[in-house]
Short mmCIF file of C-alpha atoms in Angstrom, two decimals:
data_model
loop_
_atom_site.label_atom_id
_atom_site.label_comp_id
_atom_site.label_asym_id
_atom_site.label_seq_id
_atom_site.Cartn_x
_atom_site.Cartn_y
_atom_site.Cartn_z
CA UNK A 1 -17.75 -6.83 -4.09
CA UNK A 2 -14.76 -8.96 -3.25
CA UNK A 3 -14.94 -11.00 -6.35
CA UNK A 4 -15.36 -7.94 -8.20
CA UNK A 5 -11.84 -6.62 -7.22
CA UNK A 6 -10.40 -9.13 -9.09
CA UNK A 7 -11.32 -7.30 -12.29
CA UNK A 8 -11.66 -3.60 -10.75
CA UNK A 9 -7.99 -3.37 -8.65
CA UNK A 10 -5.60 -4.95 -11.43
CA UNK A 11 -6.98 -1.62 -13.64
CA UNK A 12 -6.67 0.55 -11.20
CA UNK A 13 -3.68 0.04 -9.52
CA UNK A 14 -1.49 -2.43 -11.83
CA UNK A 15 0.43 0.09 -13.63
CA UNK A 16 1.32 1.87 -9.69
CA UNK A 17 1.60 -1.80 -8.55
CA UNK A 18 4.15 -2.78 -11.58
CA UNK A 19 6.13 0.42 -10.44
CA UNK A 20 6.43 -0.51 -7.13
CA UNK A 21 7.49 -3.99 -7.96
CA UNK A 22 10.63 -2.42 -10.07
CA UNK A 23 11.09 -0.08 -7.22
CA UNK A 24 11.01 -1.72 -4.28
CA UNK A 25 14.35 -3.55 -5.70
CA UNK A 26 16.02 -0.14 -5.35
CA UNK A 27 15.28 0.29 -1.37
CA UNK A 28 18.08 0.33 0.30
CA UNK A 29 19.12 -3.26 2.34
CA UNK A 30 20.65 -3.83 5.58
CA UNK A 31 23.88 -4.18 4.12
CA UNK A 32 24.04 -0.72 2.49
CA UNK A 33 22.97 0.42 6.27
CA UNK A 34 25.68 -1.12 7.69
CA UNK A 35 28.42 0.25 4.92
CA UNK A 36 26.78 3.81 5.97
CA UNK A 37 27.17 2.99 9.56
CA UNK A 38 30.91 1.79 8.97
CA UNK A 39 32.35 4.63 6.58
CA UNK A 40 31.71 7.25 9.64
CA UNK A 41 31.71 10.34 7.90
CA UNK A 42 29.48 11.69 5.35
CA UNK A 43 31.59 12.14 2.13
CA UNK A 44 32.40 8.58 2.29
CA UNK A 45 28.39 7.64 3.14
CA UNK A 46 27.35 10.25 0.16
CA UNK A 47 29.64 7.63 -2.10
CA UNK A 48 27.61 4.75 -0.95
CA UNK A 49 24.68 6.56 -1.76
CA UNK A 50 25.99 7.53 -5.18
CA UNK A 51 23.64 4.59 -7.02
CA UNK A 52 20.83 5.19 -5.55
CA UNK A 53 17.60 7.36 -5.53
CA UNK A 54 19.12 9.81 -2.88
CA UNK A 55 22.97 10.58 -4.86
CA UNK A 56 21.24 13.84 -6.40
CA UNK A 57 19.31 15.12 -3.54
CA UNK A 58 22.57 14.87 -1.33
CA UNK A 59 24.78 16.67 -3.86
CA UNK A 60 25.32 19.85 -3.03
CA UNK A 61 24.55 19.10 1.15
CA UNK A 62 27.33 19.66 3.70
CA UNK A 63 25.96 20.11 6.99
CA UNK A 64 23.06 18.61 8.50
CA UNK A 65 20.12 20.52 8.18
CA UNK A 66 21.33 20.42 4.31
CA UNK A 67 21.03 16.84 4.42
CA UNK A 68 17.53 16.88 6.42
CA UNK A 69 16.29 19.24 3.67
CA UNK A 70 17.53 16.72 0.64
CA UNK A 71 15.96 14.05 2.05
CA UNK A 72 12.76 15.87 2.71
CA UNK A 73 12.99 16.82 -1.03
CA UNK A 74 12.96 13.38 -2.33
CA UNK A 75 10.25 12.40 -0.35
CA UNK A 76 7.93 15.41 -1.72
CA UNK A 77 8.98 14.04 -5.15
CA UNK A 78 7.67 10.62 -4.08
CA UNK A 79 4.48 11.90 -3.40
CA UNK A 80 4.08 14.77 -5.95
CA UNK A 81 5.82 12.25 -8.55
CA UNK A 82 4.44 8.68 -7.38
CA UNK A 83 1.97 8.81 -4.74
CA UNK A 84 -0.01 11.42 -6.41
CA UNK A 85 -0.16 9.76 -9.76
CA UNK A 86 -0.74 6.31 -8.14
CA UNK A 87 -4.43 6.43 -8.82
CA UNK A 88 -5.28 5.74 -4.83
CA UNK A 89 -8.22 7.27 -3.62
CA UNK A 90 -8.19 10.34 -2.40
CA UNK A 91 -8.43 9.92 0.99
CA UNK A 92 -4.97 7.52 1.00
CA UNK A 93 -3.20 10.25 -0.46
CA UNK A 94 -4.39 12.48 2.39
CA UNK A 95 -3.42 9.72 4.94
CA UNK A 96 0.29 10.86 3.79
CA UNK A 97 0.22 14.20 3.48
CA UNK A 98 -2.41 15.98 5.69
CA UNK A 99 -0.14 14.39 8.63
CA UNK A 100 2.59 16.97 7.61
CA UNK A 101 0.05 19.85 7.55
CA UNK A 102 -0.45 19.16 11.08
CA UNK A 103 3.05 19.01 11.65
CA UNK A 104 3.44 22.46 9.87
CA UNK A 105 0.25 23.45 12.16
CA UNK A 106 2.27 22.45 15.52
CA UNK A 107 5.22 24.20 14.28
CA UNK A 108 2.79 27.44 13.49
CA UNK A 109 1.27 27.42 17.10
CA UNK A 110 4.41 26.63 19.19
CA UNK A 111 6.32 29.24 17.22
CA UNK A 112 3.30 31.94 17.91
CA UNK A 113 3.13 30.73 21.62
CA UNK A 114 7.14 30.96 22.11
CA UNK A 115 7.11 34.51 19.95
CA UNK A 116 9.49 33.14 17.23
CA UNK A 117 9.25 33.29 13.41
CA UNK A 118 8.12 29.76 11.84
CA UNK A 119 9.88 30.24 9.08
CA UNK A 120 12.52 26.82 9.19
CA UNK A 121 10.27 25.04 11.28
CA UNK A 122 7.65 24.00 8.43
CA UNK A 123 8.05 20.67 6.37
CA UNK A 124 7.86 21.08 2.77
CA UNK A 125 6.19 17.52 2.98
CA UNK A 126 2.25 18.63 3.41
CA UNK A 127 -0.75 19.14 1.10
CA UNK A 128 -0.17 22.81 0.38
CA UNK A 129 3.01 24.82 0.54
CA UNK A 130 4.61 25.47 3.64
CA UNK A 131 4.28 29.46 3.15
CA UNK A 132 0.64 29.25 3.75
CA UNK A 133 1.42 27.92 7.32
CA UNK A 134 3.44 31.34 7.81
CA UNK A 135 0.42 33.58 6.55
CA UNK A 136 -2.70 34.38 7.92
CA UNK A 137 -5.34 31.34 9.14
CA UNK A 138 -7.87 31.89 6.45
CA UNK A 139 -5.40 30.57 3.77
CA UNK A 140 -4.96 27.40 5.69
CA UNK A 141 -6.69 23.92 4.35
CA UNK A 142 -10.13 23.71 5.80
CA UNK A 143 -9.61 21.25 8.15
CA UNK A 144 -6.80 22.33 9.64
CA UNK A 145 -8.00 25.79 9.71
CA UNK A 146 -11.31 24.07 11.85
CA UNK A 147 -8.75 22.63 13.83
CA UNK A 148 -6.44 25.52 14.76
CA UNK A 149 -9.89 27.27 15.77
CA UNK A 150 -10.71 24.53 18.30
CA UNK A 151 -7.09 24.63 19.51
CA UNK A 152 -7.48 28.26 20.08
CA UNK A 153 -10.85 28.09 21.88
CA UNK A 154 -9.70 25.76 24.20
CA UNK A 155 -6.24 26.56 25.45
CA UNK A 156 -5.81 30.32 24.67
CA UNK A 157 -5.67 32.95 27.59
CA UNK A 158 -8.07 36.31 27.71
CA UNK A 159 -5.05 37.82 25.67
CA UNK A 160 -5.41 35.16 23.26
CA UNK A 161 -1.95 33.73 24.07
CA UNK A 162 -1.42 29.63 23.83
CA UNK A 163 0.66 27.65 26.38
CA UNK A 164 3.85 26.13 24.56
CA UNK A 165 3.95 23.12 26.33
CA UNK A 166 -0.18 22.11 25.62
CA UNK A 167 -0.06 22.85 22.32
CA UNK A 168 1.66 19.76 20.91
CA UNK A 169 -0.69 17.21 22.61
CA UNK A 170 -3.65 19.37 21.15
CA UNK A 171 -2.58 19.06 17.79
CA UNK A 172 -1.54 15.62 18.42
CA UNK A 173 -5.43 14.81 19.05
CA UNK A 174 -6.92 16.86 16.32
CA UNK A 175 -4.15 15.07 13.65
CA UNK A 176 -5.55 11.64 14.76
CA UNK A 177 -9.05 12.63 15.11
CA UNK A 178 -8.69 13.76 11.21
CA UNK A 179 -6.28 10.83 10.00
CA UNK A 180 -8.73 8.39 11.74
CA UNK A 181 -11.51 9.60 9.39
CA UNK A 182 -9.61 9.73 6.17
CA UNK A 183 -8.37 6.27 7.11
CA UNK A 184 -12.34 5.34 7.56
CA UNK A 185 -12.91 7.15 4.21
CA UNK A 186 -10.08 5.09 2.14
CA UNK A 187 -11.88 1.66 2.00
CA UNK A 188 -8.33 0.45 2.39
CA UNK A 189 -8.62 -2.11 5.70
CA UNK A 190 -4.44 -1.45 5.74
CA UNK A 191 -4.73 2.27 6.17
CA UNK A 192 -7.65 1.93 8.89
CA UNK A 193 -5.16 -1.06 10.86
CA UNK A 194 -2.12 1.69 10.20
CA UNK A 195 -4.12 4.10 12.19
CA UNK A 196 -5.24 2.15 14.46
CA UNK A 197 -1.65 0.70 15.40
CA UNK A 198 -0.16 4.39 15.18
CA UNK A 199 -2.86 5.57 17.29
CA UNK A 200 -2.38 3.05 20.18
CA UNK A 201 1.55 3.00 19.90
CA UNK A 202 1.32 6.95 20.15
CA UNK A 203 -0.62 6.36 23.02
CA UNK A 204 1.85 3.73 24.43
CA UNK A 205 4.75 5.77 24.15
CA UNK A 206 2.91 8.51 26.09
CA UNK A 207 1.73 6.03 28.95
CA UNK A 208 5.14 4.68 29.40
CA UNK A 209 7.22 7.91 29.36
CA UNK A 210 4.51 9.58 31.97
CA UNK A 211 4.20 6.61 33.96
CA UNK A 212 7.95 6.20 34.38
CA UNK A 213 8.67 10.09 35.04
CA UNK A 214 5.84 9.88 37.49
CA UNK A 215 3.32 12.37 35.87
CA UNK A 216 -0.03 12.50 37.34
CA UNK A 217 -2.95 10.66 35.63
CA UNK A 218 -4.98 14.09 35.14
CA UNK A 219 -1.84 15.64 32.85
CA UNK A 220 -1.61 12.61 30.84
CA UNK A 221 -5.09 12.21 29.83
CA UNK A 222 -5.20 14.92 27.44
CA UNK A 223 -2.29 13.63 25.58
CA UNK A 224 -4.03 10.03 24.88
CA UNK A 225 -5.64 9.95 21.25
CA UNK A 226 -8.49 8.23 20.33
CA UNK A 227 -8.69 6.13 16.90
CA UNK A 228 -6.72 3.13 18.64
CA UNK A 229 -7.96 -0.53 19.48
CA UNK A 230 -7.39 0.45 22.70
CA UNK A 231 -9.61 2.40 24.71
CA UNK A 232 -7.85 5.76 26.26
CA UNK A 233 -10.27 4.75 29.86
CA UNK A 234 -7.56 1.52 29.65
CA UNK A 235 -4.94 3.69 29.53
CA UNK A 236 -6.33 5.81 32.28
CA UNK A 237 -7.21 2.53 34.02
CA UNK A 238 -3.82 0.77 33.83
CA UNK A 239 -2.26 4.10 34.65
CA UNK A 240 -3.32 3.83 38.44
CA UNK A 241 -1.65 0.57 38.61
CA UNK A 242 2.03 0.31 40.20
CA UNK A 243 4.58 0.94 37.43
CA UNK A 244 5.74 -2.70 36.81
CA UNK A 245 1.86 -4.12 36.16
CA UNK A 246 0.85 -1.46 34.47
CA UNK A 247 3.54 -1.81 31.66
CA UNK A 248 3.33 -5.66 31.73
CA UNK A 249 -0.70 -5.05 31.28
CA UNK A 250 -0.26 -3.28 28.49
CA UNK A 251 2.39 -5.64 26.78
CA UNK A 252 -0.26 -8.43 26.93
CA UNK A 253 -3.03 -6.05 24.69
CA UNK A 254 -3.13 -7.70 21.23
CA UNK A 255 -1.26 -5.06 19.15
CA UNK A 256 1.69 -5.12 21.82
CA UNK A 257 1.71 -8.88 22.27
CA UNK A 258 5.32 -9.12 20.09
CA UNK A 259 6.77 -6.61 22.20
CA UNK A 260 8.32 -7.56 25.79
CA UNK A 261 7.49 -6.17 28.60
CA UNK A 262 10.89 -5.34 29.62
CA UNK A 263 11.50 -3.62 26.18
CA UNK A 264 8.31 -1.84 26.60
CA UNK A 265 9.59 -0.27 29.83
CA UNK A 266 12.49 1.12 28.39
CA UNK A 267 12.09 4.00 26.93
CA UNK A 268 15.29 3.99 25.06
CA UNK A 269 14.11 0.18 23.67
CA UNK A 270 10.50 1.86 23.28
CA UNK A 271 11.17 3.37 19.99
CA UNK A 272 13.41 0.84 18.15
CA UNK A 273 10.55 -1.60 19.17
CA UNK A 274 7.49 0.29 17.92
CA UNK A 275 9.28 1.59 14.64
CA UNK A 276 10.02 -1.94 14.20
CA UNK A 277 6.25 -3.34 14.84
CA UNK A 278 5.14 -0.85 12.11
CA UNK A 279 7.84 -1.94 9.85
CA UNK A 280 6.63 -5.42 10.25
CA UNK A 281 3.17 -4.63 9.72
CA UNK A 282 4.36 -2.86 6.62
CA UNK A 283 6.67 -5.96 5.17
CA UNK A 284 3.48 -8.12 5.71
CA UNK A 285 0.99 -5.89 3.53
CA UNK A 286 3.64 -5.27 0.83
CA UNK A 287 3.88 -8.64 -0.55
CA UNK A 288 -0.66 -8.56 -1.57
CA UNK A 289 0.00 -9.15 -5.07
CA UNK A 290 -2.48 -5.94 -6.04
CA UNK A 291 -4.63 -3.26 -4.40
CA UNK A 292 -3.68 -0.18 -2.46
CA UNK A 293 -1.46 -2.12 -0.31
CA UNK A 294 1.75 -2.63 -2.26
CA UNK A 295 1.65 0.90 -3.07
CA UNK A 296 1.23 2.37 0.43
CA UNK A 297 3.59 -0.18 1.79
CA UNK A 298 6.01 1.17 -0.93
CA UNK A 299 5.49 4.86 0.09
CA UNK A 300 5.86 3.84 3.78
CA UNK A 301 9.03 1.88 3.52
CA UNK A 302 10.64 4.82 1.31
CA UNK A 303 9.30 6.98 4.87
CA UNK A 304 11.42 4.52 6.88
CA UNK A 305 14.07 4.53 5.02
CA UNK A 306 14.56 8.15 4.84
CA UNK A 307 13.67 8.47 8.73
CA UNK A 308 16.79 5.46 8.91
CA UNK A 309 19.04 7.74 6.56
CA UNK A 310 18.78 10.62 8.62
CA UNK A 311 19.25 8.65 11.75
CA UNK A 312 22.48 7.45 10.29
CA UNK A 313 23.91 10.40 8.52
CA UNK A 314 22.83 13.36 11.18
CA UNK A 315 24.03 10.53 13.78
CA UNK A 316 26.88 10.44 12.34
CA UNK A 317 27.87 14.63 12.03
CA UNK A 318 26.90 14.50 15.87
CA UNK A 319 29.50 11.40 16.55
CA UNK A 320 26.65 9.23 17.84
CA UNK A 321 28.10 5.95 19.16
CA UNK A 322 27.97 3.70 16.08
CA UNK A 323 26.68 0.79 18.39
CA UNK A 324 23.22 3.00 19.33
CA UNK A 325 22.79 4.15 15.22
CA UNK A 326 22.79 0.69 14.68
CA UNK A 327 20.63 -0.18 17.07
CA UNK A 328 18.09 2.28 16.04
CA UNK A 329 18.05 1.40 12.44
CA UNK A 330 18.55 -2.30 12.61
CA UNK A 331 14.86 -3.27 12.46
CA UNK A 332 13.83 -0.84 10.43
CA UNK A 333 16.12 -1.28 7.31
CA UNK B 1 -36.90 -27.85 -38.59
CA UNK B 2 -40.47 -26.44 -37.14
CA UNK B 3 -39.95 -27.26 -33.95
CA UNK B 4 -38.78 -25.24 -31.60
CA UNK B 5 -38.01 -24.71 -27.66
CA UNK B 6 -38.92 -21.95 -25.55
CA UNK B 7 -39.73 -20.18 -28.95
CA UNK B 8 -36.11 -20.78 -30.56
CA UNK B 9 -35.28 -23.28 -33.25
CA UNK B 10 -32.50 -25.45 -33.30
CA UNK B 11 -30.36 -22.94 -35.63
CA UNK B 12 -31.06 -20.25 -33.36
CA UNK B 13 -30.14 -22.12 -30.08
CA UNK B 14 -26.73 -23.29 -32.25
CA UNK B 15 -26.23 -19.83 -33.01
CA UNK B 16 -26.85 -18.92 -29.37
CA UNK B 17 -24.10 -21.19 -27.93
CA UNK B 18 -21.44 -20.40 -30.33
CA UNK B 19 -21.97 -16.67 -29.82
CA UNK B 20 -21.90 -17.17 -25.77
CA UNK B 21 -18.51 -19.29 -26.30
CA UNK B 22 -17.03 -16.60 -28.23
CA UNK B 23 -18.09 -13.81 -26.04
CA UNK B 24 -17.27 -15.57 -22.58
CA UNK B 25 -13.74 -16.20 -24.06
CA UNK B 26 -13.46 -12.74 -25.21
CA UNK B 27 -14.71 -11.29 -21.97
CA UNK B 28 -12.59 -13.49 -20.28
CA UNK B 29 -9.16 -12.89 -22.21
CA UNK B 30 -9.69 -8.73 -22.29
CA UNK B 31 -10.39 -8.51 -19.00
CA UNK B 32 -7.27 -11.08 -18.30
CA UNK B 33 -4.78 -9.33 -20.77
CA UNK B 34 -6.08 -5.61 -19.12
CA UNK B 35 -4.86 -6.81 -15.57
CA UNK B 36 -1.83 -8.28 -16.46
CA UNK B 37 -1.05 -5.43 -18.87
CA UNK B 38 -1.73 -2.39 -16.29
CA UNK B 39 1.04 -4.41 -14.50
CA UNK B 40 3.49 -5.31 -17.02
CA UNK B 41 3.23 -1.49 -18.39
CA UNK B 42 4.02 -0.31 -14.54
CA UNK B 43 6.94 -2.58 -14.79
CA UNK B 44 8.63 -1.23 -17.97
CA UNK B 45 8.08 2.15 -17.35
CA UNK B 46 10.40 2.20 -14.80
CA UNK B 47 12.65 -0.84 -16.17
CA UNK B 48 12.11 -1.00 -20.33
CA UNK B 49 14.59 -3.84 -20.24
CA UNK B 50 12.14 -6.20 -18.56
CA UNK B 51 9.92 -6.12 -21.68
CA UNK B 52 10.85 -9.46 -23.22
CA UNK B 53 9.93 -11.36 -19.67
CA UNK B 54 6.65 -9.88 -18.93
CA UNK B 55 5.56 -10.19 -22.32
CA UNK B 56 4.67 -13.79 -22.21
CA UNK B 57 2.56 -13.24 -19.01
CA UNK B 58 0.72 -10.52 -20.96
CA UNK B 59 0.20 -12.62 -23.60
CA UNK B 60 -1.07 -15.53 -21.85
CA UNK B 61 -4.60 -14.96 -20.78
CA UNK B 62 -5.46 -14.61 -24.58
CA UNK B 63 -5.57 -18.00 -25.11
CA UNK B 64 -9.25 -18.01 -23.87
CA UNK B 65 -10.69 -15.49 -26.77
CA UNK B 66 -8.92 -18.25 -28.72
CA UNK B 67 -11.07 -21.56 -27.15
CA UNK B 68 -13.78 -19.42 -27.75
CA UNK B 69 -13.48 -18.53 -31.31
CA UNK B 70 -12.30 -21.78 -32.08
CA UNK B 71 -15.84 -23.69 -30.45
CA UNK B 72 -17.86 -21.13 -32.64
CA UNK B 73 -15.96 -22.31 -35.84
CA UNK B 74 -16.34 -25.87 -35.08
CA UNK B 75 -19.94 -25.43 -34.73
CA UNK B 76 -20.32 -23.86 -38.05
CA UNK B 77 -18.07 -26.06 -39.37
CA UNK B 78 -19.65 -29.29 -37.88
CA UNK B 79 -23.38 -28.77 -38.49
CA UNK B 80 -23.30 -26.99 -42.08
CA UNK B 81 -23.59 -23.24 -41.32
CA UNK B 82 -21.09 -21.71 -43.67
CA UNK B 83 -23.24 -24.10 -47.08
CA UNK B 84 -26.16 -22.65 -45.80
CA UNK B 85 -27.59 -25.95 -45.61
CA UNK B 86 -27.95 -26.31 -41.85
CA UNK B 87 -30.35 -28.75 -40.85
CA UNK B 88 -30.84 -28.65 -37.00
CA UNK B 89 -33.99 -29.93 -34.58
CA UNK B 90 -34.24 -28.09 -31.93
CA UNK B 91 -33.43 -30.70 -29.65
CA UNK B 92 -30.05 -30.97 -31.38
CA UNK B 93 -29.49 -27.20 -31.01
CA UNK B 94 -30.25 -27.26 -27.32
CA UNK B 95 -27.23 -29.79 -27.41
CA UNK B 96 -24.94 -27.97 -29.09
CA UNK B 97 -25.88 -24.98 -27.06
CA UNK B 98 -24.78 -27.08 -23.84
CA UNK B 99 -21.92 -28.33 -25.32
CA UNK B 100 -20.56 -24.74 -25.95
CA UNK B 101 -21.28 -23.62 -22.05
CA UNK B 102 -18.21 -25.40 -20.76
CA UNK B 103 -16.14 -23.04 -23.18
CA UNK B 104 -18.65 -19.86 -22.78
CA UNK B 105 -18.06 -19.69 -18.97
CA UNK B 106 -14.71 -21.69 -17.98
CA UNK B 107 -12.84 -19.26 -20.59
CA UNK B 108 -14.81 -16.31 -18.98
CA UNK B 109 -13.73 -16.84 -15.63
CA UNK B 110 -10.07 -18.68 -16.05
CA UNK B 111 -9.28 -15.65 -18.46
CA UNK B 112 -9.50 -13.16 -15.99
CA UNK B 113 -7.73 -15.45 -13.02
CA UNK B 114 -5.47 -15.99 -15.16
CA UNK B 115 -4.69 -12.52 -15.58
CA UNK B 116 -4.95 -12.07 -11.70
CA UNK B 117 -2.15 -14.72 -11.05
CA UNK B 118 -0.33 -13.49 -14.31
CA UNK B 119 -0.11 -9.91 -12.09
CA UNK B 120 1.36 -11.81 -9.30
CA UNK B 121 4.22 -13.30 -11.31
CA UNK B 122 5.03 -10.35 -12.99
CA UNK B 123 6.27 -9.07 -9.40
CA UNK B 124 8.18 -11.89 -9.62
CA UNK B 125 9.99 -11.29 -12.64
CA UNK B 126 10.39 -7.16 -12.02
CA UNK B 127 12.29 -8.34 -8.61
CA UNK B 128 14.54 -11.12 -10.11
CA UNK B 129 15.06 -11.55 -13.96
CA UNK B 130 15.89 -15.25 -13.53
CA UNK B 131 12.24 -15.93 -12.12
CA UNK B 132 10.85 -15.37 -15.38
CA UNK B 133 10.78 -19.14 -16.04
CA UNK B 134 9.12 -20.39 -12.70
CA UNK B 135 6.83 -16.89 -13.10
CA UNK B 136 5.31 -18.40 -15.89
CA UNK B 137 4.08 -22.07 -14.28
CA UNK B 138 1.90 -20.20 -12.21
CA UNK B 139 -0.30 -18.99 -14.89
CA UNK B 140 -0.25 -21.48 -16.75
CA UNK B 141 -1.77 -23.94 -14.12
CA UNK B 142 -5.04 -21.88 -14.58
CA UNK B 143 -4.43 -22.45 -18.67
CA UNK B 144 -5.23 -26.00 -17.34
CA UNK B 145 -8.73 -25.66 -16.97
CA UNK B 146 -9.03 -23.69 -20.00
CA UNK B 147 -8.13 -26.06 -22.09
CA UNK B 148 -9.77 -29.11 -20.03
CA UNK B 149 -13.31 -27.03 -20.98
CA UNK B 150 -12.44 -26.68 -24.75
CA UNK B 151 -11.68 -30.27 -25.15
CA UNK B 152 -14.80 -31.27 -23.24
CA UNK B 153 -16.41 -28.93 -25.83
CA UNK B 154 -15.18 -30.69 -28.86
CA UNK B 155 -15.88 -34.16 -27.49
CA UNK B 156 -19.41 -33.25 -26.82
CA UNK B 157 -19.87 -31.25 -30.38
CA UNK B 158 -18.09 -34.21 -32.24
CA UNK B 159 -20.47 -36.72 -30.53
CA UNK B 160 -23.62 -35.03 -31.55
CA UNK B 161 -22.06 -34.13 -35.16
CA UNK B 162 -21.17 -38.14 -35.03
#
């Protein structure tokens, strides 16, 4: 099978990989991000981005919300014009888009629990239009609809009311279960690896934050998701140890060996370290000469780029100190 | 002329060898060119100025098909198949058949792998125009073994014809 890949992969992915090889030369480098950070106002930042793919999207933007919508629109186009036509197996495309369906489900259920309108909370990046999530449940994609039913059964009280603070963890669990199944169907070792890494890193985030805040183990357990290389039972066992020891033991586990224990113990630095770890994994797989990996790697790199751009531009709007922004995007860009 | 090996005359063995050389080389080239052409068209779709730089890479796996064609032609020329005076015993025919095998197999495999190597090389060209010259070298290294197979086949055929 591996030998046949030398014939099958170029036939299937050759065109998309060729496009990626040119498109990835247009990804924004660290120098551009340095200039964006130094610009300190949106007009100057927009001028710096004038020769990039984002120029057209940011043209009419003037507020942080506009910027967010404009950059999301660039991702929607990336998904629709590139990802959907890259001849990738369906589950790989789903891997990118289904997570946004769950983001919309989270918004739908939280809005319902809090009694606020869901419009404006929905992202257009999912596999179906955001309007679907504002409508009746029977119009939702089947996987999401089933997840919603399970969440309602588990969380709703006798009157059908949902507890807002438990919705997030419940939707995340459903999302990881769904993404884990999609990653296994994808046939891509990279996507499977990425999926399990995401689950591990999500659990580490929950573990560290909760442990430092002193949240009881019973409240943390439901927030842990399956699908990672580290069992949720391991997190629960380590959670009972003293803070430093528990975090040091987590840092020694294989997926996290590149992160120093003191970084892991600092929630402010943890997010940056986790993003950097994922960015490193993506970079490694992008250099594969042919197959789905360079295409997946490019889409992930663009997604990370959009996140970094949002951080810098919206951070500039909000007058966040440059050094904090620089630290946030340094490793990812 | 009436002797047979595995039910085939010398003439048939020679034809079989020539056909396999042409088929192996042709398949190798077709697959190799398809591989690199898919990537090359993706590159050109995003940047049409790269056309001239990726074209030599796309053409490179085509040589294996030519070697197969040359081998088949040499069998026909050396053993008088064109004049209709071919007089080949079964043992000679079998030797001609085996002489064609280096090209048949090596050109099949090297054509496919040269295409795969060219895909990586095209990625280099897509990133940096200045690397176009260097990018040609790696697929060219795969070509060496196709050339060796042609030389071996020609020497073997010359030995039988002489």
